[in-house]
Amino acid sequence: MAFPEDVLTEDEHVVLHLHPHWKALVRPVLVLVLAVAAVVAAWLLLPDGEASTIAMYVVAGLALLLVLWFGLWPFLVWRSTHYLFTNERVLLQQGVLSRDRRDIPLTRINDHAMSQRFVERLVGCGTLTIESAGERGQSMLTDVPGVDRVQTKLYELVEAHHDRHSLGDGEMREILADMREGKPLRDPTP
């Protein structure tokens, strides 16, 4: 379930590749531990006999269902959720059986904000809200590990992208001077 590199453009490179914070896996691990404990307790505490064997199968079957539903499925959702930051865009991908992907070009990012509740501050995660120009507006990335560092890196990416794709004051003065003198326009990009 690794993120496919073929979605990147030729000049694009990954700066950050994140999954939601590990706290999303606490409940699945607890479910697994409790299910194993229930099966072991049933095996040790149920008396010998045909009814006990049936009860043991029922306990084991229920434990397996609980592990699959509340343990394996949340793990698969966590593993298939990607927050990818590149030098060109932010890609958000999620989905186990189906897949949803959203690309937010760095040029369209208007604002970004982070929030952390008390418990999130303790474990080192939070919510990053990215506001972009377009129909969808805001995208919320929940349980982002190291959300404060991620927000700072996003700011740096947006600023660096802006600097690479815009003219400086000196370049603009040169173009205007060339236009006044009637010289043909030249490509300002190196």
GROMACS .gro file of N, CA, C and O in nm, residues 1 19 24-25 28-29 67-81 96:
model
   88
    1MET      N    1   0.082  -0.120   0.000
    1MET     CA    2   0.000   0.000   0.000
    1MET      C    3   0.086   0.126   0.000
    1MET      O    4   0.045   0.229   0.050
   19HIS      N    5   0.142   0.924   0.705
   19HIS     CA    6   0.016   0.857   0.734
   19HIS      C    7  -0.040   0.927   0.857
   19HIS      O    8   0.032   0.998   0.928
   24ALA      N    9  -0.414   0.637   1.593
   24ALA     CA   10  -0.525   0.571   1.525
   24ALA      C   11  -0.517   0.419   1.540
   24ALA      O   12  -0.617   0.350   1.519
   25LEU      N   13  -0.401   0.368   1.576
   25LEU     CA   14  -0.383   0.223   1.590
   25LEU      C   15  -0.399   0.174   1.734
   25LEU      O   16  -0.391   0.053   1.757
   28PRO      N   17  -0.730  -0.052   1.757
   28PRO     CA   18  -0.714  -0.184   1.695
   28PRO      C   19  -0.622  -0.278   1.775
   28PRO      O   20  -0.649  -0.397   1.785
   29VAL      N   21  -0.515  -0.225   1.832
   29VAL     CA   22  -0.426  -0.309   1.912
   29VAL      C   23  -0.496  -0.356   2.039
   29VAL      O   24  -0.485  -0.473   2.078
   67VAL      N   25  -1.184  -0.871   1.577
   67VAL     CA   26  -1.049  -0.834   1.534
   67VAL      C   27  -1.052  -0.787   1.389
   67VAL      O   28  -0.987  -0.687   1.354
   68LEU      N   29  -1.129  -0.855   1.304
   68LEU     CA   30  -1.136  -0.813   1.164
   68LEU      C   31  -1.203  -0.677   1.150
   68LEU      O   32  -1.155  -0.591   1.077
   69TRP      N   33  -1.313  -0.657   1.222
   69TRP     CA   34  -1.390  -0.533   1.206
   69TRP      C   35  -1.327  -0.414   1.278
   69TRP      O   36  -1.317  -0.306   1.223
   70PHE      N   37  -1.287  -0.435   1.403
   70PHE     CA   38  -1.235  -0.323   1.483
   70PHE      C   39  -1.082  -0.320   1.492
   70PHE      O   40  -1.026  -0.229   1.552
   71GLY      N   41  -1.015  -0.420   1.436
   71GLY     CA   42  -0.870  -0.423   1.441
   71GLY      C   43  -0.807  -0.412   1.304
   71GLY      O   44  -0.732  -0.318   1.275
   72LEU      N   45  -0.838  -0.506   1.216
   72LEU     CA   46  -0.776  -0.508   1.083
   72LEU      C   47  -0.824  -0.393   0.995
   72LEU      O   48  -0.745  -0.327   0.928
   73TRP      N   49  -0.956  -0.368   0.994
   73TRP     CA   50  -1.009  -0.263   0.906
   73TRP      C   51  -0.952  -0.125   0.940
   73TRP      O   52  -0.907  -0.054   0.850
   74PRO      N   53  -0.952  -0.082   1.068
   74PRO     CA   54  -0.890   0.048   1.098
   74PRO      C   55  -0.742   0.054   1.061
   74PRO      O   56  -0.691   0.158   1.019
   75PHE      N   57  -0.671  -0.059   1.075
   75PHE     CA   58  -0.531  -0.062   1.033
   75PHE      C   59  -0.518  -0.040   0.882
   75PHE      O   60  -0.433   0.037   0.836
   76LEU      N   61  -0.604  -0.105   0.804
   76LEU     CA   62  -0.601  -0.088   0.659
   76LEU      C   63  -0.636   0.055   0.618
   76LEU      O   64  -0.576   0.110   0.526
   77VAL      N   65  -0.733   0.115   0.688
   77VAL     CA   66  -0.768   0.255   0.661
   77VAL      C   67  -0.649   0.345   0.692
   77VAL      O   68  -0.615   0.434   0.614
   78TRP      N   69  -0.585   0.323   0.805
   78TRP     CA   70  -0.467   0.403   0.843
   78TRP      C   71  -0.356   0.387   0.740
   78TRP      O   72  -0.296   0.485   0.696
   79ARG      N   73  -0.330   0.264   0.700
   79ARG     CA   74  -0.220   0.236   0.607
   79ARG      C   75  -0.246   0.291   0.467
   79ARG      O   76  -0.153   0.325   0.396
   80SER      N   77  -0.372   0.299   0.428
   80SER     CA   78  -0.405   0.346   0.292
   80SER      C   79  -0.435   0.496   0.287
   80SER      O   80  -0.472   0.546   0.182
   81THR      N   81  -0.420   0.566   0.397
   81THR     CA   82  -0.437   0.711   0.399
   81THR      C   83  -0.299   0.776   0.389
   81THR      O   84  -0.212   0.749   0.470
   96VAL      N   85  -0.956   0.207   0.105
   96VAL     CA   86  -0.907   0.070   0.107
   96VAL      C   87  -0.956  -0.003  -0.018
   96VAL      O   88  -0.877  -0.049  -0.099
   0.00000   0.00000   0.00000
